[in-house]
Coordinates of C-alpha atoms in Angstrom, one line a residue:
Chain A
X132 CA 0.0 0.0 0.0
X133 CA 1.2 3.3 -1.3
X134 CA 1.6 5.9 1.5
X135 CA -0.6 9.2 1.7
X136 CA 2.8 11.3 1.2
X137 CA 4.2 9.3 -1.5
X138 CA 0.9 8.8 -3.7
X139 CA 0.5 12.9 -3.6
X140 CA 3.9 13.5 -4.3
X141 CA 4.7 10.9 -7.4
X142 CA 5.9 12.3 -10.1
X143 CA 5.3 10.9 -14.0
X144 CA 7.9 11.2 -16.3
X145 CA 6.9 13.1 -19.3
X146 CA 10.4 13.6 -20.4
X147 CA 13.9 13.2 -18.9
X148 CA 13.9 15.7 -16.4
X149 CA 10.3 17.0 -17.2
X150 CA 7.9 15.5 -14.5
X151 CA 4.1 15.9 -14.0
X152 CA 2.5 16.0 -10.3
X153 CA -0.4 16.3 -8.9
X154 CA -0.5 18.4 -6.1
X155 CA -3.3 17.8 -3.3
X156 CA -5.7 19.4 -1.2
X157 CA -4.4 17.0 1.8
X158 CA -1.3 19.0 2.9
X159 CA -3.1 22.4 2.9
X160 CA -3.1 25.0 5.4
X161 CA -6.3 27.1 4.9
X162 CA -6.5 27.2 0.8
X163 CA -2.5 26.8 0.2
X164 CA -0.4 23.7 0.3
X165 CA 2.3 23.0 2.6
X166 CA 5.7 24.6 1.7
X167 CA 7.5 21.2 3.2
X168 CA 4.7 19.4 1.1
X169 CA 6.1 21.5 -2.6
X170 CA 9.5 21.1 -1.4
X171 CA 9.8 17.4 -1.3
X172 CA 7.9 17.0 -4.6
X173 CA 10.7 19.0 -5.8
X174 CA 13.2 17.1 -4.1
X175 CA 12.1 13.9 -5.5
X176 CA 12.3 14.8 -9.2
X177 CA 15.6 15.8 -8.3
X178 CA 16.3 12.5 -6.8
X179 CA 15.4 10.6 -10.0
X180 CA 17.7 12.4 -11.8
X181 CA 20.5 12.1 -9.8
X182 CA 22.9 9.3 -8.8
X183 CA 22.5 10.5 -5.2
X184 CA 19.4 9.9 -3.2
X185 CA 19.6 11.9 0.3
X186 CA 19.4 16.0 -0.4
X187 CA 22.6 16.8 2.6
X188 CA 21.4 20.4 1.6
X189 CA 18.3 22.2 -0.4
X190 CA 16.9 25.5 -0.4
X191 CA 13.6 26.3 -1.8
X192 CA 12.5 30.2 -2.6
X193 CA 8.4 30.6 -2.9
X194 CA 7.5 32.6 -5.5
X195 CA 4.0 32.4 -5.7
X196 CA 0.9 30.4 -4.1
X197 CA 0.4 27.1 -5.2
X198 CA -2.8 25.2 -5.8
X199 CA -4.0 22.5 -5.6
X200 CA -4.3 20.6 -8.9
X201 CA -2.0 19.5 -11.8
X202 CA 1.6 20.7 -11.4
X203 CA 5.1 20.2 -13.6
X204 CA 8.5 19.7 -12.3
X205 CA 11.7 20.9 -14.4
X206 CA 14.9 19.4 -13.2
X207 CA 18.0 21.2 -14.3
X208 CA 20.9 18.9 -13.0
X209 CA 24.4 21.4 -12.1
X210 CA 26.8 18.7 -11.5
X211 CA 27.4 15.4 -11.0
X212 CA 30.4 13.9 -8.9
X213 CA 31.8 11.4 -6.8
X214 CA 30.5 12.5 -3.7
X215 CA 28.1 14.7 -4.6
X216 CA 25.4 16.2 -7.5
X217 CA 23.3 19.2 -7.9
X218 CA 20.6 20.3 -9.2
X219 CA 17.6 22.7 -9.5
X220 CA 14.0 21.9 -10.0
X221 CA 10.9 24.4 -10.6
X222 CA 7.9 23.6 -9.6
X223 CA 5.1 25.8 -12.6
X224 CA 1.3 25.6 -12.8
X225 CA -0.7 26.7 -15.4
X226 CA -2.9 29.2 -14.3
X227 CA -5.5 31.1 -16.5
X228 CA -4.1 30.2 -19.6
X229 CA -0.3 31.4 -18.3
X230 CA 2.8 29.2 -16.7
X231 CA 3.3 30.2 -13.1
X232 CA 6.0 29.4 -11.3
X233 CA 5.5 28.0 -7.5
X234 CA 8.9 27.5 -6.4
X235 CA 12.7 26.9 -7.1
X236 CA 14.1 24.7 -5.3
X237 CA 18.7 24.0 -5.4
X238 CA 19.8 21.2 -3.6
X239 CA 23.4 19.0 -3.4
X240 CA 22.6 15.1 -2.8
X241 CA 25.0 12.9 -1.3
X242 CA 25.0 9.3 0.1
X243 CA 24.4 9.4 3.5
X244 CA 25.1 5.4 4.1
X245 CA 29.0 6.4 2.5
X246 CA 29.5 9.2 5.3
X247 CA 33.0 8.9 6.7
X248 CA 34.5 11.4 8.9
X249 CA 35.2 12.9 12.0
X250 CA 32.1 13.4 14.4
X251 CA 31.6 16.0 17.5
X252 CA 27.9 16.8 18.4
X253 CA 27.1 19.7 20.5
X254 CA 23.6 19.2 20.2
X255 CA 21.2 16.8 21.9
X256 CA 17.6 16.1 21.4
X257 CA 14.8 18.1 22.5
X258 CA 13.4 17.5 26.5
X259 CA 10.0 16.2 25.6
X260 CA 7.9 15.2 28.6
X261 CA 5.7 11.6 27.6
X262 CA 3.3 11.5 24.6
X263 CA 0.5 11.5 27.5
X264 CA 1.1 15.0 28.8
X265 CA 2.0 16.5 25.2
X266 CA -0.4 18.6 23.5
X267 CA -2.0 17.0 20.5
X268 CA -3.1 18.4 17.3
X269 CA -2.1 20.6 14.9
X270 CA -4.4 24.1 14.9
X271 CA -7.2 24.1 16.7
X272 CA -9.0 26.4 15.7
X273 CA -7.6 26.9 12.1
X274 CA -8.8 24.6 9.4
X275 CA -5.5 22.3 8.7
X276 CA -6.0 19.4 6.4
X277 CA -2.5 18.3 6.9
X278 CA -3.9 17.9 10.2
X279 CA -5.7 14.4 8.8
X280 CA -2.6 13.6 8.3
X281 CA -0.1 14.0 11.1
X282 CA -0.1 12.4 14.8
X283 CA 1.2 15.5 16.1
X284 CA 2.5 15.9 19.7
X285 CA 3.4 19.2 21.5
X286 CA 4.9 20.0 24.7
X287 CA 2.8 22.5 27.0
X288 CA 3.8 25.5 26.6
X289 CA 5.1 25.2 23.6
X290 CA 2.2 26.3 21.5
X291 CA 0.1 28.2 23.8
X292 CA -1.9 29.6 21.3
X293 CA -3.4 26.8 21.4
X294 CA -3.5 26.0 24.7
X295 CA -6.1 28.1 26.1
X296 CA -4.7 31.1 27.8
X297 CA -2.6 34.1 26.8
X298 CA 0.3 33.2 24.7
X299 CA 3.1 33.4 26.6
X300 CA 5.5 35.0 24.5
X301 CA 8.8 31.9 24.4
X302 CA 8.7 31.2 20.3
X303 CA 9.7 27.9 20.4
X304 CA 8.4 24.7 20.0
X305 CA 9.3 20.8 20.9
X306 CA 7.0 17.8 20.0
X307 CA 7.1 14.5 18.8
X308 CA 5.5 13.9 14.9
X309 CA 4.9 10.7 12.9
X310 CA 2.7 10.4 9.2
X311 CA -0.5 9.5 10.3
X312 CA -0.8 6.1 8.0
X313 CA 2.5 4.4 9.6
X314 CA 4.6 5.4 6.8
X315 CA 7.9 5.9 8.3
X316 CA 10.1 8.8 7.8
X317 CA 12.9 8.7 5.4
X318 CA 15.8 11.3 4.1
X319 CA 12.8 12.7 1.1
X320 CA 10.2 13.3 3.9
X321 CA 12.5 15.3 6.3
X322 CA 12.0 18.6 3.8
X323 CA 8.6 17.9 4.3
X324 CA 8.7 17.7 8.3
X325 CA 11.0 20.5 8.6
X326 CA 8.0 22.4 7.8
X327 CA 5.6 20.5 9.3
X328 CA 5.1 22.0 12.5
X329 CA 3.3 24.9 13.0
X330 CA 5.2 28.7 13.8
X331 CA 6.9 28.9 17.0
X332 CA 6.6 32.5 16.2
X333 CA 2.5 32.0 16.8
X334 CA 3.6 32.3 21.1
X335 CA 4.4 35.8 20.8
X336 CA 1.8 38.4 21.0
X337 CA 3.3 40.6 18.4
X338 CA 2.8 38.4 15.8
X339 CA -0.6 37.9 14.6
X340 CA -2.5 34.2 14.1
X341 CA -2.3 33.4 10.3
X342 CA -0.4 33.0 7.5
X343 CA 3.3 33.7 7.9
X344 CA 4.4 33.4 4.2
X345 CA 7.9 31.6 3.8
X346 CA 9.8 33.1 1.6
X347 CA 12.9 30.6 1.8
X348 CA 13.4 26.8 3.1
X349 CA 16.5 25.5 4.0
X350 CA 17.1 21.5 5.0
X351 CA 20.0 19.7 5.7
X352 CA 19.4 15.9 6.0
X353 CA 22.0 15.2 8.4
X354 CA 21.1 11.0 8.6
X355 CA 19.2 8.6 7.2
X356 CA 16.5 8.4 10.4
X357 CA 15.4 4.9 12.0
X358 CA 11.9 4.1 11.8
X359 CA 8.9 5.6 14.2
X360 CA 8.4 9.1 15.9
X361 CA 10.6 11.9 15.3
X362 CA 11.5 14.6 17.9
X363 CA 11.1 18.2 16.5
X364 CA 12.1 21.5 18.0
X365 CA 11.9 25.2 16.6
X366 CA 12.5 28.0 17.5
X367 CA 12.4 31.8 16.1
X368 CA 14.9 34.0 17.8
X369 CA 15.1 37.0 15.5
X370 CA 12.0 38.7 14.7
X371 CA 12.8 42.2 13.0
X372 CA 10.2 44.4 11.7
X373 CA 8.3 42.0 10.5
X374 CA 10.9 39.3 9.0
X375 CA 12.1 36.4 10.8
X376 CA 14.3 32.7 11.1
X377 CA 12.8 29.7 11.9
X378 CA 15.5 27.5 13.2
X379 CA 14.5 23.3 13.5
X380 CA 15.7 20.6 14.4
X381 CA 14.5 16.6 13.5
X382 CA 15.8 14.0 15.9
X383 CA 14.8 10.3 14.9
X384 CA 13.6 7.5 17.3
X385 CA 16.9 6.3 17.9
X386 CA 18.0 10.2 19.5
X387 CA 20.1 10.3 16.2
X388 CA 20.0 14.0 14.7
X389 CA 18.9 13.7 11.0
X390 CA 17.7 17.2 9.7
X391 CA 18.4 21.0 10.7
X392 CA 16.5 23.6 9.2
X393 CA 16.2 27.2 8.7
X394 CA 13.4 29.4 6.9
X395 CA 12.8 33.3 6.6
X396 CA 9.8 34.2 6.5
X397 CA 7.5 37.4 7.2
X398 CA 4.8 38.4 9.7
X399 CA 2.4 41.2 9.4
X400 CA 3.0 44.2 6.9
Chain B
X901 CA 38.9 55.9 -4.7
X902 CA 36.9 52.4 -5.0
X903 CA 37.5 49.6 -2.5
X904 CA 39.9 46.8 -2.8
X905 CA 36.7 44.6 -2.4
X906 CA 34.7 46.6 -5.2
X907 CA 36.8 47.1 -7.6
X908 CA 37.4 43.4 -7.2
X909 CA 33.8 42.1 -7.2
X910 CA 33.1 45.1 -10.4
X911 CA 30.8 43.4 -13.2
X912 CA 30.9 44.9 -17.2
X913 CA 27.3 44.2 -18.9
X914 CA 27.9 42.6 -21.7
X915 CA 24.3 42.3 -22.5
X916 CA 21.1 42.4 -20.6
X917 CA 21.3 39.6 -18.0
X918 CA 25.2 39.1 -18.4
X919 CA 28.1 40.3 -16.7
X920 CA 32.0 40.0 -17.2
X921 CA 33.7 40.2 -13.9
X922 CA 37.6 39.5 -13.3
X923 CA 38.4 37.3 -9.9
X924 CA 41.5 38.1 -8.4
X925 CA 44.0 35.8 -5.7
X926 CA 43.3 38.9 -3.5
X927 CA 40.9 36.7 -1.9
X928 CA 42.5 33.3 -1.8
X929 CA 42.6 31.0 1.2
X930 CA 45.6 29.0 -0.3
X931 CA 45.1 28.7 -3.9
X932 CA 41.1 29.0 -3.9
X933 CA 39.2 32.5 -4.3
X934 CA 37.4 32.7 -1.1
X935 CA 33.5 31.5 -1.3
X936 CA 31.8 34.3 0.5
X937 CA 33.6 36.8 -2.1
X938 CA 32.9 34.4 -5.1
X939 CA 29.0 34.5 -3.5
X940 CA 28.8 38.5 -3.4
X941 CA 30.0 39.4 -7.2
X942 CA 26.7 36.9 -7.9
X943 CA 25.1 38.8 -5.4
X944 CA 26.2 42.0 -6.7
X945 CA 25.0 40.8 -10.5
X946 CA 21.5 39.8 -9.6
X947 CA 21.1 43.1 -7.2
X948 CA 22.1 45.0 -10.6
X949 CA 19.3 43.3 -12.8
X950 CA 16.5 43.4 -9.4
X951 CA 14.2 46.6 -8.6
X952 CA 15.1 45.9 -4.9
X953 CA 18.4 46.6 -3.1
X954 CA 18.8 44.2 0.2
X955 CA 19.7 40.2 -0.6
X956 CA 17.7 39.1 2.5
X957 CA 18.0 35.9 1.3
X958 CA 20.8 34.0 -0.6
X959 CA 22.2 30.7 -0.7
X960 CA 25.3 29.6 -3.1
X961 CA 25.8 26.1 -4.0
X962 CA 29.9 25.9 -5.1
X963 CA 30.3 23.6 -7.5
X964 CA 33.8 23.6 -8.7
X965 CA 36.8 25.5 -7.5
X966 CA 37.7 28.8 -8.9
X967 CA 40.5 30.2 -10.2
X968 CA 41.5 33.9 -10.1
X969 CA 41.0 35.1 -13.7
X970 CA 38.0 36.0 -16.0
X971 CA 34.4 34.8 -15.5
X972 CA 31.1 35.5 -16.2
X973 CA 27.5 35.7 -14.6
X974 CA 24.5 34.9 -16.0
X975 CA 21.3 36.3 -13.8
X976 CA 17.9 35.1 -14.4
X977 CA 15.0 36.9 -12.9
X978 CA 12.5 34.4 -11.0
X979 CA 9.9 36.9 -9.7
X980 CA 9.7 40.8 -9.8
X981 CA 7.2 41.7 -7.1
X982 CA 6.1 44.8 -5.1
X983 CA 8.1 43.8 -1.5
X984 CA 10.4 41.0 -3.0
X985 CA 12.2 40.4 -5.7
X986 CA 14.3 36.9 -6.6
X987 CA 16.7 35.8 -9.0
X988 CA 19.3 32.8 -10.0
X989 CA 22.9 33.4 -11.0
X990 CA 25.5 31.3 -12.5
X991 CA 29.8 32.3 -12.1
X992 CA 31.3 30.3 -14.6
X993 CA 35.1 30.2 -16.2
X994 CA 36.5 29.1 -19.3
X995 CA 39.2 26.2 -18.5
X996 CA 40.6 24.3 -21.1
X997 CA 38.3 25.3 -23.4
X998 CA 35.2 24.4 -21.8
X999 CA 33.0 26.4 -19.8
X1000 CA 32.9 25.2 -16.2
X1001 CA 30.4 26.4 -13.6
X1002 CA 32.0 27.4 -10.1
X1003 CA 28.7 28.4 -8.2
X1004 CA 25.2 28.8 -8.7
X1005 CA 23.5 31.5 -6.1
X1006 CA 19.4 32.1 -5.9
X1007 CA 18.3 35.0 -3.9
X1008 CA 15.4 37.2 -2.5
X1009 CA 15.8 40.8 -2.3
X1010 CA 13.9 43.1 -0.6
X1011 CA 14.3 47.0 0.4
X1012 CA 15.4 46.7 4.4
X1013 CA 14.9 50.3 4.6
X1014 CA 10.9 50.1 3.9
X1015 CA 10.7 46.9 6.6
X1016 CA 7.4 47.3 8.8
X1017 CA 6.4 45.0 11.4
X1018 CA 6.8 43.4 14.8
X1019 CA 10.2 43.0 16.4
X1020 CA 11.2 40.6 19.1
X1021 CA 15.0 39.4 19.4
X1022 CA 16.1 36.7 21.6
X1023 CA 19.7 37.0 20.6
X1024 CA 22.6 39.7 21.3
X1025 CA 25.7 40.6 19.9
X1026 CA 28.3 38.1 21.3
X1027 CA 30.6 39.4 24.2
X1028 CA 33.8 40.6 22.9
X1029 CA 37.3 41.5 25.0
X1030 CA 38.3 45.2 24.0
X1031 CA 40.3 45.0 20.7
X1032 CA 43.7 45.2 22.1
X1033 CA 42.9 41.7 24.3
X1034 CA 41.8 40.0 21.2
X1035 CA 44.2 37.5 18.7
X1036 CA 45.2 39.6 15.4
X1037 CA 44.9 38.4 12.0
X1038 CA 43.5 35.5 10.4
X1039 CA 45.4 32.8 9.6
X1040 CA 49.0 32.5 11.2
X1041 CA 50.5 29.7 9.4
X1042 CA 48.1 29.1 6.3
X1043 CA 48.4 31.4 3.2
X1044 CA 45.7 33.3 3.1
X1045 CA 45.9 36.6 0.6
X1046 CA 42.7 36.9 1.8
X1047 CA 44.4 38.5 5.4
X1048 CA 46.2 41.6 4.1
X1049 CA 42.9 42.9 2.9
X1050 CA 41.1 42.2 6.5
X1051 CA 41.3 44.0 10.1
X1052 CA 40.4 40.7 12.1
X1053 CA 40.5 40.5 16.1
X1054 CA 39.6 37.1 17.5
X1055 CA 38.5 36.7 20.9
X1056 CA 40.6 34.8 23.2
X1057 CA 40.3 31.1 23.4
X1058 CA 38.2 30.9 20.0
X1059 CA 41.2 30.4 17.3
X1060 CA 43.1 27.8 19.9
X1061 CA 45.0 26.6 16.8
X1062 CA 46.4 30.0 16.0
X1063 CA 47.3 30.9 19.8
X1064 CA 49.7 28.1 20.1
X1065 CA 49.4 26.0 22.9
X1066 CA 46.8 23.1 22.2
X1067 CA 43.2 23.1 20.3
X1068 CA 40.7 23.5 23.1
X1069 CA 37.5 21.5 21.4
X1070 CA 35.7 24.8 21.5
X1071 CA 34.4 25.1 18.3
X1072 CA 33.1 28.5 18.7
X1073 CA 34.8 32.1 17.4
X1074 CA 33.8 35.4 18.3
X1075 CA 35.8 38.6 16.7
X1076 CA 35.9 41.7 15.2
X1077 CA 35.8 42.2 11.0
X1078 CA 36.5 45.3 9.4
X1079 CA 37.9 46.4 5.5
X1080 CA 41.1 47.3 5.9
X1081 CA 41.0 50.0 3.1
X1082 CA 38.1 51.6 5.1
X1083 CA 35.5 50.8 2.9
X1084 CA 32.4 50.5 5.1
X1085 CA 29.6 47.4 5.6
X1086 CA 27.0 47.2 3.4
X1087 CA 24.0 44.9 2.7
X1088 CA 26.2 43.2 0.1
X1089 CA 29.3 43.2 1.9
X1090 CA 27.2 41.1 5.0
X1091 CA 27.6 38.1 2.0
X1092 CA 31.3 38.2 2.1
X1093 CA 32.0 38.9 5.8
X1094 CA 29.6 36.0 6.5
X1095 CA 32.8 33.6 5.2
X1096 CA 35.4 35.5 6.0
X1097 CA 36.9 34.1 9.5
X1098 CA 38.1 30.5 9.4
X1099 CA 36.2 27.6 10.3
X1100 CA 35.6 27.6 14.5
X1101 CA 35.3 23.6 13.5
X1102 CA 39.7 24.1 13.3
X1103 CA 39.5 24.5 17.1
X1104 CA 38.5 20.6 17.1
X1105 CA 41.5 18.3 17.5
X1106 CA 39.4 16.0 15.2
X1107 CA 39.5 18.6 12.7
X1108 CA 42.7 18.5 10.1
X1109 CA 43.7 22.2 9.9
X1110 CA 43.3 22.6 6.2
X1111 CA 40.5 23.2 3.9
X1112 CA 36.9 22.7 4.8
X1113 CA 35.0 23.0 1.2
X1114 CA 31.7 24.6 1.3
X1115 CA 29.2 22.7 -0.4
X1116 CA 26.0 25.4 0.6
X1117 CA 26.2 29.1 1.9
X1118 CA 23.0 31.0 3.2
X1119 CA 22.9 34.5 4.1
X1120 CA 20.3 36.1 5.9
X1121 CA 20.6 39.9 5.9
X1122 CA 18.5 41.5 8.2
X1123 CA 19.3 45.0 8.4
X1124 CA 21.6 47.4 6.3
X1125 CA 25.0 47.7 8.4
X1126 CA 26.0 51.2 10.5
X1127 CA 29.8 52.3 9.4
X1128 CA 32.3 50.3 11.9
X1129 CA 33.4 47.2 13.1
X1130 CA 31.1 44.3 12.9
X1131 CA 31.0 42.0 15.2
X1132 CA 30.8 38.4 14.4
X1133 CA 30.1 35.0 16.1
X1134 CA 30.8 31.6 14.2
X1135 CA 30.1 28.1 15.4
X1136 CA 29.9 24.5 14.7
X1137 CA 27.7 22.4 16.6
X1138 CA 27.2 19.7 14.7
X1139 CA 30.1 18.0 12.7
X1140 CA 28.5 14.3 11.9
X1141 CA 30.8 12.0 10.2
X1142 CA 32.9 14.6 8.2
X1143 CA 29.8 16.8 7.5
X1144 CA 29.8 19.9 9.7
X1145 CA 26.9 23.6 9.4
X1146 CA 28.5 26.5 10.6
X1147 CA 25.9 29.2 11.8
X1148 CA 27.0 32.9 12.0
X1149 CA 26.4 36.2 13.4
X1150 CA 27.1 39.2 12.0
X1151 CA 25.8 42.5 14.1
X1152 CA 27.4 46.2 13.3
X1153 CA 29.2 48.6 15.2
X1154 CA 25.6 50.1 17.1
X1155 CA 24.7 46.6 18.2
X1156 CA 21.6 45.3 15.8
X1157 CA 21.8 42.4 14.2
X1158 CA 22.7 42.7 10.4
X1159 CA 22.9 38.9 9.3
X1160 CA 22.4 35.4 10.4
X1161 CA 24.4 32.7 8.0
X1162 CA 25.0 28.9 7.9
X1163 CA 26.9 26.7 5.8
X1164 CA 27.3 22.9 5.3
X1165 CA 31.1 21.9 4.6
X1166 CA 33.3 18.8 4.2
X1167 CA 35.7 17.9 6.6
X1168 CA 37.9 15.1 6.0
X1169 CA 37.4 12.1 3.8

């Protein structure tokens, strides 16, 4: 059985490196889908193309809202080492007769299971108190779809906007997340978790409940990650007139770190 | 007079959309043109084809080493909005009669000076001895041309491998950047000084002293820089089997933040 994620983010080749997707109302947020969600459809085209299947680094600019609906992929590959390949993909729909382009996404691949090297961590996984106490859901209160499809768990505090008082004003977040229909995470998917979780920036009273438009996504898939829940935390420490990071971190079952992110986004106008 | 770094980093048009620009070994670490410089003349080329001034988000894939000599850039527009503006740029060289591409950079720009929104900042500029405490110079020991253009002062304690007793597994650097020609921060500049100091990672016995490549460099600017020294703050905290980011700090002589960077790089083999 063909997973929720990977049936709405196959790609048909029309061409070599000309793709058609179909992009789904199941990842929105309100009417637009997921950034994490276009991403990885990107990322995958590029992974066909290329003789390396984990994306160690890829940045994708948004340049305008996707729909939902019938979508191409273009795969320009940049190089194509030993160790490494590049590449860029854009994501276009046709929209009212014209070619609109959603996204861009470059990326370098690698093969994570050839990784030799030196190793110092300074980082350790997020404190998470026990599923039981966590906060669970997505966005009450906002309609979600992804929601359907993500066992999402938060710690208190974390995402007090939803929690039923004031919002506390600490924009970050720690939870636990896992694909609703068992399908377990791999390298592909971890573009589409890093943007999974909701804002951390939604804590602080400044920033008003609603879309906070990304205008770039960076992931670096740091390990392949073992099979069941991942451990998430993000945080947004500079808000400045209205623009700001989102800094994340994915942590697999195993306490193994396997992606860090980083987006810009903006809030308000 | 122009700058050392502008006259270095000066594009021709040689018609719309493509620029002649001339890399010097005024930049070299060793024999390689320094990445943060090879990033801001493709910075410099797309901010000359854009409507808006500020690169508040860039990221620069290298993809083969450069040599100092001619090259070109090749900008294409992605978007042209009201608040944002993005665009893709290609360096390439002719070697041995073929055209070989060093780096491919995709950008957002944006006007910083028209910013309006909430602030909130969880970060400060790091803590910093008075200059005349701090380690001068870059590189003691490596070539690096790249030093007689810089005023660098490096806290005490972060550059273990230039202060010559042992490395101290402190992969964290804090300093002081300025031009040494006088030519002041700009927004574009931020691109440059974001890979200017070495790699904190060489404080880590497990580290060969030599050369880390970048594979990815992001800059965030966030704010266009007061005359002065900048402060800066580099660390690794994650080096996982040879693969190690490198986030950065960049805040200006009147203490506001002026860009956040990261970078994936290599480390042994």
């Amino acid at each position: 059985m063909v997973s929720q994620l990977d049936a709405d983010s196959a790609l048909t080749t029309l061409e070599p490196g000309l793709y058609a997707a179909q992009i789904t109302d199941r990842w929105n947020i309100g009417a637009a889908p997921n950034g994490g969600y276009l991403a990885m459809i990107a990322a995958r085209a590029m992974a066909d193309m290329l003789p390396h299947p984990d994306p160690v680094s890829s940045t994708t600019h948004y340049l305008s809202v996707a729909l939902p609906g019938p979508a191409q992929v273009h795969v320009e590959i940049l190089r194509s080492g030993r160790a490494h390949s590049s590449a860029i993909a854009r994501l276009v729909q046709e929209r009212d007769g014209k070619t609109r382009e959603v996204l861009r996404t470059m990326a370098t691949f690698a093969d994570l299971s050839q990784m030799r090297g030196p190793t110092d961590l300074r980082l350790a996984p997020p404190e998470l108190p026990p599923l039981e106490a966590c906060f669970q859901g997505r966005s009450a209160g906002t309609f979600a779809a992804i929601a359907a499809q993500l066992d999402m768990w938060s710690a208190p505090g974390t995402v007090s906007w939803m929690e039923g008082g004031e919002r506390n004003d600490e924009p970050s977040l720690r939870g636990y997340v896992r694909l609703r229909d068992g399908r377990e995470p791999d390298a592909l998917s971890l573009i589409f978790f890093a943007d999974a979780f909701p804002p951390p920036a939604f804590n602080l009273r400044a920033v008003e409940l609603g879309w906070l438009p990304t205008l770039e996504l960076t992931v670096h898939v740091r390990a392949r990650p073992a099979p069941g829940l991942l451990r998430a935390s993000f945080e947004t420490r500079a808000l400045v007139e209205g623009y700001l990071e989102e800094d994340g971190q994915l942590w697999d079952a195993e306490g193994k770190l396997v992606a860090m992110s980083r987006q810009l986004a903006r809030a308000g106008r």
